[in-house]
Short mmCIF file of C-alpha atoms and ligand atoms in Angstrom, two decimals:
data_model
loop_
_atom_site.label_atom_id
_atom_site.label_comp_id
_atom_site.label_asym_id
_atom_site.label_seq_id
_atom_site.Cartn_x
_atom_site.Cartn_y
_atom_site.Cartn_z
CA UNK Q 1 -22.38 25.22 13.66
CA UNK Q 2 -22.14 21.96 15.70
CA UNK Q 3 -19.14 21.44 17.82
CA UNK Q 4 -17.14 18.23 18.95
CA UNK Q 5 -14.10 17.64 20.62
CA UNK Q 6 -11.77 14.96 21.44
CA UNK Q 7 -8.30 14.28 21.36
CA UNK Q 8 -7.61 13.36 17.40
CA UNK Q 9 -9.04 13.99 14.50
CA UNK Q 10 -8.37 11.07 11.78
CA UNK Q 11 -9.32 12.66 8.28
CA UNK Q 12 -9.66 9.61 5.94
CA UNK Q 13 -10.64 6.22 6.73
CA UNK Q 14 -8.64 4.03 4.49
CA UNK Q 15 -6.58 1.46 6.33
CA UNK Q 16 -4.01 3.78 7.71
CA UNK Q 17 -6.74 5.42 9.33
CA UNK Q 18 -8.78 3.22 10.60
CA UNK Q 19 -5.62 1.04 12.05
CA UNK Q 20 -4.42 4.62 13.58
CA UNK Q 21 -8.04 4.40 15.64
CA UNK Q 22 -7.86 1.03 16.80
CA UNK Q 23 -4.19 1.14 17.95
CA UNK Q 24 -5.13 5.00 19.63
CA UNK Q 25 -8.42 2.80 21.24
CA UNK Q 26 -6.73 0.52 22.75
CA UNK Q 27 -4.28 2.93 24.56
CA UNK Q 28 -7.44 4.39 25.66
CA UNK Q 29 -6.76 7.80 23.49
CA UNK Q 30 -9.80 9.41 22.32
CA UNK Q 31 -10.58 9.99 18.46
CA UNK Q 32 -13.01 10.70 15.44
CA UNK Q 33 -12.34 9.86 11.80
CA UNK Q 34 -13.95 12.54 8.80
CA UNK Q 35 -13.55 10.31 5.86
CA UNK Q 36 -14.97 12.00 2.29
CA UNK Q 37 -16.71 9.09 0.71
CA UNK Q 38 -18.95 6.19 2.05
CA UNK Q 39 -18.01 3.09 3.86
CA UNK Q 40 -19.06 0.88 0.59
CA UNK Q 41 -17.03 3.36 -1.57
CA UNK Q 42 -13.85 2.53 0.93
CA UNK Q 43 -14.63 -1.02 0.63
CA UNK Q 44 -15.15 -1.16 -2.96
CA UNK Q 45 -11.41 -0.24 -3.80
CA UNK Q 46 -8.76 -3.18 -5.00
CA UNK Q 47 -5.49 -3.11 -3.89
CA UNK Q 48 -2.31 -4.92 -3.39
CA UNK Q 49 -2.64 -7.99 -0.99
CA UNK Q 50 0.67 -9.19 0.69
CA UNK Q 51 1.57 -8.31 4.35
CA UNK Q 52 4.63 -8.44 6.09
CA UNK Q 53 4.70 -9.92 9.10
CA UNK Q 54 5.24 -6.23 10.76
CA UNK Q 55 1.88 -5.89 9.50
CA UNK Q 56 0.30 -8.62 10.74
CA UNK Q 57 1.59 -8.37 14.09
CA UNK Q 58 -0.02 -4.72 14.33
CA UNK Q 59 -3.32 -6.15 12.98
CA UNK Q 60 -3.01 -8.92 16.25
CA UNK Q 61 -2.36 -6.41 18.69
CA UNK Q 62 -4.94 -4.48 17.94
CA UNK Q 63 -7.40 -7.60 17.67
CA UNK Q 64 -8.49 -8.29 14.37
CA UNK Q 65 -5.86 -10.93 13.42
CA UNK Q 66 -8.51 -14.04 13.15
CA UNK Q 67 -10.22 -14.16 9.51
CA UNK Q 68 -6.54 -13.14 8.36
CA UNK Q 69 -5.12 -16.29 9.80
CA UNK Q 70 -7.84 -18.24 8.74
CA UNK Q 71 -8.42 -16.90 5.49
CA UNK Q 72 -5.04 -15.50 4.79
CA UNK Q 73 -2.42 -17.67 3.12
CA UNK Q 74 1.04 -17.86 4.03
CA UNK Q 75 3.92 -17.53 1.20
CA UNK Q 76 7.44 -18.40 2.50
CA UNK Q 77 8.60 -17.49 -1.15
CA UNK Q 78 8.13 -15.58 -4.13
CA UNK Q 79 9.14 -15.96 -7.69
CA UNK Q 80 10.50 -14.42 -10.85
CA UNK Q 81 10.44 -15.33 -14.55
CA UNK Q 82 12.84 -14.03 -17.42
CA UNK Q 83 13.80 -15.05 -20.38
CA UNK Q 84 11.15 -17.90 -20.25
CA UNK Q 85 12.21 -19.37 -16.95
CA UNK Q 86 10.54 -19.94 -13.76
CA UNK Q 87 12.84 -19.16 -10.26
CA UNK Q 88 11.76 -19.43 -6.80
CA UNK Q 89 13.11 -17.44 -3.88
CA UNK Q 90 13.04 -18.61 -0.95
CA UNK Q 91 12.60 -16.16 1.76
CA UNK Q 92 11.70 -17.77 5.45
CA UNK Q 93 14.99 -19.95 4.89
CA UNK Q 94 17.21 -16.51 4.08
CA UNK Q 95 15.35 -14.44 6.25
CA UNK Q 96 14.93 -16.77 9.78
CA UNK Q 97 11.43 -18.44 9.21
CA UNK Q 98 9.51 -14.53 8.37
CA UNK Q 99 6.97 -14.83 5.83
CA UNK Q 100 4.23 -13.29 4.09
CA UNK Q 101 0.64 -13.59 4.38
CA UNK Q 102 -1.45 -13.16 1.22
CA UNK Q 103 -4.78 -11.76 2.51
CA UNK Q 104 -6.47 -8.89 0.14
CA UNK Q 105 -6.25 -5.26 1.40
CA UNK Q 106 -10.09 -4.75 0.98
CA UNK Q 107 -10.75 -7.77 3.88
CA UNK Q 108 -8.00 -5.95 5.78
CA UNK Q 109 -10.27 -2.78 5.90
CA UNK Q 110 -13.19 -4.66 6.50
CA UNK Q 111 -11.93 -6.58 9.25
CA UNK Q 112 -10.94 -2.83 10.88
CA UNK Q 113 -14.12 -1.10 9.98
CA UNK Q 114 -15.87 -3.81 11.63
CA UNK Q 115 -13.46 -3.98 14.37
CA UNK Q 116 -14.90 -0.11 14.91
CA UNK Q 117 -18.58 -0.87 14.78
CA UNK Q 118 -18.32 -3.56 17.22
CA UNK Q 119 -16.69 -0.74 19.78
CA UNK Q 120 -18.92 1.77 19.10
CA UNK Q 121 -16.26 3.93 17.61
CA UNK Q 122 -17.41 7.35 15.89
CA UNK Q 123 -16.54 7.59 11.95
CA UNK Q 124 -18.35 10.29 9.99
CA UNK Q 125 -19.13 8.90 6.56
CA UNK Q 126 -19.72 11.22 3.37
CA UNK Q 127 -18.47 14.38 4.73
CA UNK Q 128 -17.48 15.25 1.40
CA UNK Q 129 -15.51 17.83 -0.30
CA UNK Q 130 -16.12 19.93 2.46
CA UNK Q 131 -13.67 19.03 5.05
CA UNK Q 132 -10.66 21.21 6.13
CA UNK Q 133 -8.42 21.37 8.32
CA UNK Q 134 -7.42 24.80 10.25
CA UNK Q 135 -4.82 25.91 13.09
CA UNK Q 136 -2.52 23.02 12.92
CA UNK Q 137 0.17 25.75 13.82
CA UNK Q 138 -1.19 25.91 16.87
CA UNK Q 139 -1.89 23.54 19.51
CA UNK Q 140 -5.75 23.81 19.28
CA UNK Q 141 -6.35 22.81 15.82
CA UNK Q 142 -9.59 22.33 13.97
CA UNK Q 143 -11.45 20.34 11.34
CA UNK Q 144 -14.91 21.27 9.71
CA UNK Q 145 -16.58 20.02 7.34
CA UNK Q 146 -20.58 19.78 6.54
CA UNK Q 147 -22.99 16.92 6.32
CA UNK Q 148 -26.53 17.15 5.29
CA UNK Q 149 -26.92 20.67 5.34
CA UNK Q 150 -25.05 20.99 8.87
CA UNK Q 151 -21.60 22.33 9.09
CA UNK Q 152 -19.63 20.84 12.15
CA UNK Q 153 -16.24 21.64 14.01
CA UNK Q 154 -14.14 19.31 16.09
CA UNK Q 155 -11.43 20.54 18.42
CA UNK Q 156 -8.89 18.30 18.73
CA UNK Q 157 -4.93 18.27 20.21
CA UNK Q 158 -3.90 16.44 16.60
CA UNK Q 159 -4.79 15.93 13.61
CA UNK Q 160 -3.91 12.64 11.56
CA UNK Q 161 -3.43 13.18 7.88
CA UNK Q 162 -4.41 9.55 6.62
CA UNK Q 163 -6.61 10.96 3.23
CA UNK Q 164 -3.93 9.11 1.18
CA UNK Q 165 -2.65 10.84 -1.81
CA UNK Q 166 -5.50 13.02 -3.11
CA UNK Q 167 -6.43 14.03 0.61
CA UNK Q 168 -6.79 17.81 1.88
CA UNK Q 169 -4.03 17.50 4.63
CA UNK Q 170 -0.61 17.67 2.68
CA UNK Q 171 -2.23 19.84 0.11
CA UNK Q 172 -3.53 22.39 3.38
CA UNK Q 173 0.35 22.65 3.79
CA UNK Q 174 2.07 26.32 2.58
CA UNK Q 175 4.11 25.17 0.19
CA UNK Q 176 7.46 27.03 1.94
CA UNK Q 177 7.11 24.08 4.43
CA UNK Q 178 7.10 21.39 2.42
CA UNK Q 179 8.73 19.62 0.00
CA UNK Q 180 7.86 17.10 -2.59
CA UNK Q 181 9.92 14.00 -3.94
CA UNK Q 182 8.34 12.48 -7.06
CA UNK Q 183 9.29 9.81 -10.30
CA UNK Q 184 6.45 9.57 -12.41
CA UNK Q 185 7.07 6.00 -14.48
CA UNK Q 186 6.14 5.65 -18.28
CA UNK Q 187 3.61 2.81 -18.18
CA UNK Q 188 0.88 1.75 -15.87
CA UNK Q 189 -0.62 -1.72 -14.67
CA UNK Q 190 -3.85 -3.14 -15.73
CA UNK Q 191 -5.12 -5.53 -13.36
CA UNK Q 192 -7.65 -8.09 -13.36
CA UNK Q 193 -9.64 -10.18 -10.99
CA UNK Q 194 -10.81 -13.58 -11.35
CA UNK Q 195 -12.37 -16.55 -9.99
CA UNK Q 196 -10.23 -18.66 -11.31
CA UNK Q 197 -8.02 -20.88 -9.67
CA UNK Q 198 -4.02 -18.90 -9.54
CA UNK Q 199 -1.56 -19.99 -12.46
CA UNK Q 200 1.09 -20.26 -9.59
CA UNK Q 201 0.77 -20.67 -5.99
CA UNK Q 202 2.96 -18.20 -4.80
CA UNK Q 203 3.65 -14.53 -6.06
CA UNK Q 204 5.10 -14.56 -9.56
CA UNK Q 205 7.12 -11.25 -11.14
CA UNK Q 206 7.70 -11.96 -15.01
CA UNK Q 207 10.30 -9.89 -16.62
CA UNK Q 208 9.72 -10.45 -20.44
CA UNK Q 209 10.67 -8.75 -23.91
CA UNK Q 210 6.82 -7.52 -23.98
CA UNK Q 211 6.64 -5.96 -20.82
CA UNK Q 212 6.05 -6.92 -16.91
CA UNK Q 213 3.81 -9.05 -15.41
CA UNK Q 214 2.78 -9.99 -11.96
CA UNK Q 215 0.70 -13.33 -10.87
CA UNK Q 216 -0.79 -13.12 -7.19
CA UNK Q 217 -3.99 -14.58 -5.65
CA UNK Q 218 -6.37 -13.94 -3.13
CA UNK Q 219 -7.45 -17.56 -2.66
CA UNK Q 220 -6.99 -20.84 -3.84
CA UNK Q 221 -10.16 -20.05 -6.22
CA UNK Q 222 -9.42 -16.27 -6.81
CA UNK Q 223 -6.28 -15.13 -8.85
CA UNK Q 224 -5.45 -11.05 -9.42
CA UNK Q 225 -3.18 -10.85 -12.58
CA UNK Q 226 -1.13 -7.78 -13.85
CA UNK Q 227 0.29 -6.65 -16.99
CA UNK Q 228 2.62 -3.68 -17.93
CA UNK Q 229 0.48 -1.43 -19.93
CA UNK Q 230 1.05 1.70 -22.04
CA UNK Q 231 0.70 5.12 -19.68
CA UNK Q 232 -2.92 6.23 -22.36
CA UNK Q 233 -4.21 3.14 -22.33
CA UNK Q 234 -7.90 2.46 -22.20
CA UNK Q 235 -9.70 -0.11 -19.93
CA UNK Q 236 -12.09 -0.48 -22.32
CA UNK Q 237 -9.31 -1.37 -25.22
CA UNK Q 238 -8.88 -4.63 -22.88
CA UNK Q 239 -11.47 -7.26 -23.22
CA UNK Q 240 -11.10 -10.06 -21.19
CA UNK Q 241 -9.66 -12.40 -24.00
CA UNK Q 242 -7.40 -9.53 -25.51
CA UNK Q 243 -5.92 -9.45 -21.42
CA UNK Q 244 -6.00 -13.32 -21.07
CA UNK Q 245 -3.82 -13.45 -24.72
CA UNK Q 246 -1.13 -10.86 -23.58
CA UNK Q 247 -0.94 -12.44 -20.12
CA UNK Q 248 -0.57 -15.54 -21.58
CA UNK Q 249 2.96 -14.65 -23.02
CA UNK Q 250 4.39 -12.68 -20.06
CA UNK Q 251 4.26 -16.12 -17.97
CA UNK Q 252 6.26 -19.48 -18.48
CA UNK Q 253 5.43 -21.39 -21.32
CA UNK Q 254 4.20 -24.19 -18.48
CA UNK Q 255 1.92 -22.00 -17.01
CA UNK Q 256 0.88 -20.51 -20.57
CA UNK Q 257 -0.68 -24.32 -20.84
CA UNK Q 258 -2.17 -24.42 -17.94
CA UNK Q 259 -3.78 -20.88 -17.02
CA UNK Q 260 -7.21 -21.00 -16.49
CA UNK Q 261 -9.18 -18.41 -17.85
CA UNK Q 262 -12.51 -16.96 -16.81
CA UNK Q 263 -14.40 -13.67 -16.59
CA UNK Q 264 -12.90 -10.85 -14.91
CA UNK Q 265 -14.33 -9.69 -11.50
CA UNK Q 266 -12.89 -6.43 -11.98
CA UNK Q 267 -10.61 -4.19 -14.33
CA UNK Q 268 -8.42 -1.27 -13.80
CA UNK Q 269 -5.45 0.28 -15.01
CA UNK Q 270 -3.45 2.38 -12.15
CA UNK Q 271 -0.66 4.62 -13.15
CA UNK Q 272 3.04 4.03 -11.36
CA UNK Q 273 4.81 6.72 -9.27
CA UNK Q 274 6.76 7.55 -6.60
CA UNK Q 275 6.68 9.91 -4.16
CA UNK Q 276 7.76 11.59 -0.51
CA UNK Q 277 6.62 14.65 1.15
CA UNK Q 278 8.75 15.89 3.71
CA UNK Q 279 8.46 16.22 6.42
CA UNK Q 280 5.73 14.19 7.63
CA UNK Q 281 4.77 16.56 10.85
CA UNK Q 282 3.44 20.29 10.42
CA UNK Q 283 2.90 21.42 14.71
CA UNK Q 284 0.14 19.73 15.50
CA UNK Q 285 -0.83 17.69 12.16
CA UNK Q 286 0.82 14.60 10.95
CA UNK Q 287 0.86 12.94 7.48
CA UNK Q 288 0.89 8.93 7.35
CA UNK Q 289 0.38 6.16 4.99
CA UNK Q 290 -0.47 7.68 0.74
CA UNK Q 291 -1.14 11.27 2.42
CA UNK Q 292 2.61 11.41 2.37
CA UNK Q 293 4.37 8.51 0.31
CA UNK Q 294 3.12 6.41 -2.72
CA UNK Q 295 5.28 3.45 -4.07
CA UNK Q 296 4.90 1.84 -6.97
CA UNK Q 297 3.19 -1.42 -6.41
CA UNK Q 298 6.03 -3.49 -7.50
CA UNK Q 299 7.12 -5.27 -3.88
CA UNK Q 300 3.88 -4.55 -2.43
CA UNK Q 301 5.27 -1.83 0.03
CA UNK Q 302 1.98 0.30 0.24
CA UNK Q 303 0.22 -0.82 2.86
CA UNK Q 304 3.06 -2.34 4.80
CA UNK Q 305 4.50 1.25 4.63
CA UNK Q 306 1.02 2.80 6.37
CA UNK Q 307 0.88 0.45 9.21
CA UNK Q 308 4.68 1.66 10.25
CA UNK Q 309 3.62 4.97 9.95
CA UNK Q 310 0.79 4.51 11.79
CA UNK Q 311 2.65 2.37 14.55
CA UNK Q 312 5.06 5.33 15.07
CA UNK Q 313 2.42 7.71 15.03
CA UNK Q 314 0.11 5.98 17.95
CA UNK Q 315 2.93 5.27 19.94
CA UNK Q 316 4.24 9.25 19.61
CA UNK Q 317 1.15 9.96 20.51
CA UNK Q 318 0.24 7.74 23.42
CA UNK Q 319 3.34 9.02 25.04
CA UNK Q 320 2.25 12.41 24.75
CA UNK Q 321 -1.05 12.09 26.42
CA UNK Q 322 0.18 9.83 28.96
CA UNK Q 323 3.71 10.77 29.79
CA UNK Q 324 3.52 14.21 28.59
CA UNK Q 325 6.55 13.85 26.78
CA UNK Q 326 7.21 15.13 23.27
CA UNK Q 327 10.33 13.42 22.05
CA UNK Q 328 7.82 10.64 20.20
CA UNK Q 329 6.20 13.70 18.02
CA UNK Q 330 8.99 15.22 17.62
CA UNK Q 331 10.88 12.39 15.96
CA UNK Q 332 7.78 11.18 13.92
CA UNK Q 333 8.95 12.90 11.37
CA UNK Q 334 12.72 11.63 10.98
CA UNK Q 335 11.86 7.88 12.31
CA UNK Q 336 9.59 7.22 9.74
CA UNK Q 337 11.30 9.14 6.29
CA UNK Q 338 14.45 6.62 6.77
CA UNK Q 339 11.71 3.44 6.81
CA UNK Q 340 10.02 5.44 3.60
CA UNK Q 341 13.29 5.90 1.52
CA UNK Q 342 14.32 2.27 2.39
CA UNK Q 343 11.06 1.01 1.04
CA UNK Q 344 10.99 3.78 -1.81
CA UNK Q 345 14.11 2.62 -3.33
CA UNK Q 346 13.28 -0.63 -2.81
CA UNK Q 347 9.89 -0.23 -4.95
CA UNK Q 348 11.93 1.80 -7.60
CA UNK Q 349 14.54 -0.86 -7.79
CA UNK Q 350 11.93 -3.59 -7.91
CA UNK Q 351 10.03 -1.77 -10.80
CA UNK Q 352 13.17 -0.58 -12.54
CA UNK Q 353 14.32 -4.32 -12.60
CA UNK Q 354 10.97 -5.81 -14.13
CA UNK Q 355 9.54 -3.59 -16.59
CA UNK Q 356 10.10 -2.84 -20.67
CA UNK Q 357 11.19 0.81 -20.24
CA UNK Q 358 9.99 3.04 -23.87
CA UNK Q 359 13.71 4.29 -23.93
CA UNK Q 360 16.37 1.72 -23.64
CA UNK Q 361 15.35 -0.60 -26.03
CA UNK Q 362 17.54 -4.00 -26.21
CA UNK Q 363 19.99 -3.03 -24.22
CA UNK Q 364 18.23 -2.18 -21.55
CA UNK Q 365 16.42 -5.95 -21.49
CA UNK Q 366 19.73 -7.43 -21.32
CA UNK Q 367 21.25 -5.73 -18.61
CA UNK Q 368 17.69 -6.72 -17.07
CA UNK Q 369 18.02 -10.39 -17.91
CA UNK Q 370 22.22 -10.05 -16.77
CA UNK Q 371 21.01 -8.17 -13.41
CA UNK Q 372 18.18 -11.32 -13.04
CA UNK Q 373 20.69 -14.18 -13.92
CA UNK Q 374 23.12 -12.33 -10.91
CA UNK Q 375 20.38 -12.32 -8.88
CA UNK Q 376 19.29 -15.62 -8.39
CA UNK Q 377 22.90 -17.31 -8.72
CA UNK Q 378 23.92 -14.92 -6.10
CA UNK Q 379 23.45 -15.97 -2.15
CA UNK Q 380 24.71 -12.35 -1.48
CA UNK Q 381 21.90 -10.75 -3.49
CA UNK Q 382 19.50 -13.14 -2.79
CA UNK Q 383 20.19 -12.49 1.30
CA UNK Q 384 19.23 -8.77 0.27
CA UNK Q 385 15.97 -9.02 -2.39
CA UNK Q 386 14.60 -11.32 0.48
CA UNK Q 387 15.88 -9.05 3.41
CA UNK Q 388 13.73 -6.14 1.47
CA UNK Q 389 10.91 -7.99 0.34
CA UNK Q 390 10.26 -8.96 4.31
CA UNK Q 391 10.24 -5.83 5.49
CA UNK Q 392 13.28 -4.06 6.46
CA UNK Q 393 13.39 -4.00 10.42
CA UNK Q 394 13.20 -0.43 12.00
N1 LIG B 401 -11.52 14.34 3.71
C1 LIG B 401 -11.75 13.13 4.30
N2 LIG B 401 -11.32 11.97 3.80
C2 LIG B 401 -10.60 12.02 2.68
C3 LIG B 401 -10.29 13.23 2.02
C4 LIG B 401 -10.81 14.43 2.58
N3 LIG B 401 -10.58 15.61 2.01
N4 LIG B 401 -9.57 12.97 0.92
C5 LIG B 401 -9.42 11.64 0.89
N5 LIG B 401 -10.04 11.04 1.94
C6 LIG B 401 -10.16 9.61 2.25
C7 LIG B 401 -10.31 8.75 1.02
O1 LIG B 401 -11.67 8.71 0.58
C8 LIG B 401 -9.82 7.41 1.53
O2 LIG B 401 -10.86 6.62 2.08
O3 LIG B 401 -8.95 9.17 2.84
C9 LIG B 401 -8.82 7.77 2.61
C10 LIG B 401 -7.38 7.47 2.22
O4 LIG B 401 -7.23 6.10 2.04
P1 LIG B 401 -6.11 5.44 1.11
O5 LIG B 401 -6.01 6.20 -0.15
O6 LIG B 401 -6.40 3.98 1.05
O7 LIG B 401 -4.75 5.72 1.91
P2 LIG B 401 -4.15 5.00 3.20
O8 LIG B 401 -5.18 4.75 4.23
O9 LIG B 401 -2.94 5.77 3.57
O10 LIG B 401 -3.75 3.57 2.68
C11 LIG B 401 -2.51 3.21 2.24
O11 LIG B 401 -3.71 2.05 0.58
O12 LIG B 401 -3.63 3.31 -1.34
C12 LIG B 401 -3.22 2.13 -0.76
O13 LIG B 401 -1.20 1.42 -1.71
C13 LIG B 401 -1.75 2.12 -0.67
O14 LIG B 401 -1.75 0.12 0.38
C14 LIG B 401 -1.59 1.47 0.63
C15 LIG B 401 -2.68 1.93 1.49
C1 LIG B 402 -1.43 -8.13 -5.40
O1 LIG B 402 -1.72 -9.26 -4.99
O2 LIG B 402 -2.30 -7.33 -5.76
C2 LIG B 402 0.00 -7.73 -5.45
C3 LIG B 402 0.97 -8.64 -5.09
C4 LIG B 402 2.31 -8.30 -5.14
C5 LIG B 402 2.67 -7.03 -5.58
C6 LIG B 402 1.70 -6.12 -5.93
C7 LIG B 402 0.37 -6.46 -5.89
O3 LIG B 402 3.97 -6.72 -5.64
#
């Protein structure tokens, strides 16, 4: 068996773990990351695109802000349809000049994975099924794994559970010490990508008698388009036109006119859920970003929710090594679980509001539409969609 050390072991190297390593780099703290798949595999994965400005701060401090502010666009507002009607919310004005950048989560891991080749930081690709994680009860614990017939060990003083929801970390957990928070919804969203120029300009949430829909962008030549879809369905029940027809009647009647069509780029359906495991520390191994909460992707919460973790986690961590203190790991925990239920019932509010759900029928679309027609008449409740959608501060 081959043996490393250093000081953390990242397992997974989505974006919470490679932002993890480049805020632990530049506090000088010494790390490898064991992701499963490939780097093209990680890249190839769509997912949400807006950023709070939390976010995008973290992604400047750690220096791989440019191509985001170049590329990335910046949305002072969102909107929402229902019954028929278009309504934007303004939320720099409400909210003291914060925004959102819209800037695709792939080029955010792209823009960190290069960040990493650049320093010559260690990531071991395809390590497979294989990895596990061992002694995190103690404070010498272990990961292994093999790679092309080798098996491997590194010795670390922490490990970093950022292998998202299907990772080996949370599930390495006895199950006496943790426990599991989870609302599975009844529908999913299929989502399509397109170079085609975006039916609106800014992020658009349609609440409609058929079901949600959602109308975001990646560029001024690239739009990403959701609909509600049926938990069973099939991706390859949806041809492109069958999608562009049922889109079509989810937006304003405006918009229905003017939507540009084209072939899609890319097609999935994703199933909706929420979910908390808590806590988020077990001795010596933490849990961050999808390892220990999902949202559903209504709000865009996902990602913003990883980088907090991660923030909290680095900064913990730091201290540790540095001022040999362990109030920041011992809090990880705590400080982060109020952030996550803020932004969980947030995303299940969001969702809750927006979609056609299979058991309430009529009257559950008008107490939509009369919770919508409060909404935007309402400064109060306008102060506090906008104060969410931001980003709570913590
Ligand atoms: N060993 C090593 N790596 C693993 C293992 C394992 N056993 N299991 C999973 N991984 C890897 C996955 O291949 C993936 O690259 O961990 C990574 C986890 O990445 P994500 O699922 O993207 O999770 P995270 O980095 O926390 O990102 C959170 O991504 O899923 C979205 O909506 C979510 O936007 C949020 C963000
Ligand atoms: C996206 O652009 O993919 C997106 C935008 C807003 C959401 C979810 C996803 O709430």
């Amino acid at each position: 068996m081959k043996s490393l050390s250093t000081q953390v072991v990242i397992v997974g190297s989505g974006p919470s773990g490679l932002l993890l390593g480049a805020l632990l780099h530049k506090a000088g703290v010494d790390h490898i990351i064991v992701e499963r798949q490939s780097g093209d595999y990680v890249l190839g994965r769509i997912r949400a695109g807006v950023l709070e400005q939390g976010t995008t701060d973290l992604l400047d401090y750690v220096g791989v802000g440019a191509r985001m502010h170049h590329e990335g666009l910046r949305h002072d507002a969102f909107a929402l349809i229902f019954k028929g009607a278009f309504h934007r919310i303004n939320i720099s004005d409400r909210q003291g000049g914060k925004h959102m950048t819209v800037y695709g989560q792939t080029e955010v891991t792209k823009d960190l994975m290069d960040h990493r080749s650049k320093l010559g930081l260690q990531t071991i690709y395809e390590a497979g099924d294989s990895v596990a994680v061992h002694d995190f009860d103690t404070d010498h614990p272990r990961v292994t794994f093999n790679k092309d017939g080798e098996s491997y060990e590194i010795k670390a003083r922490f490990i970093a559970g950022c292998d998202g929801y299907h990772g080996v970390c949370r599930a390495s957990v006895p199950a006496g010490s943790i426990q599991n928070f989870e609302k599975v919804y009844p529908f999913g969203w299929l989502g399509v990508l397109s170079d085609t120029p975006p039916v609106y300009h800014e992020v658009t949430y349609s609440n409609t008698e058929r079901g949600f829909a959602l109308s975001s962008l990646r560029s001024n030549t690239r739009s990403r388009y959701y609909i509600q879809c049926g938990m069973d369905e099939k991706v390859e029940n949806w041809s492109d036109d069958r999608f562009w027809t049922e889109f079509k009647t989810r937006i304003d009647p405006d918009a229905a006119k003017r939507l540009v069509t084209g072939p899609s780029l890319e097609k999935s359906i994703a199933p909706l859920r929420s979910f908390v495991a808590e806590p988020m520390r077990f001795g010596s191994m933490f849990l961050a970003g999808d390892a220990a909460h999902i949202v559903p992707p209504t709000g865009a919460k996902g990602l913003n929710l990883a980088a907090g973790d991660v923030n909290v986690l680095s900064q913990a961590i730091v201290e540790y090594f540095q001022e040999q203190s362990v109030a920041g790991i011992d809090n990880y925990s705590s400080r982060c679980l109020r952030r996550v239920w803020n932004a969980e019932r947030f995303s299940w509010w969001f969702t809750s509001l927006m979609h056609k759900f299979p058991d309430t029928e009529g009257f559950g679309q008008k107490i939509q539409e009369a919770e919508l027609d409060y909404l935007v008449h309402s400064e109060a409740a306008l102060q506090s969609i906008t104060e969410n959608y931001v980003g709570l501060a913590h």
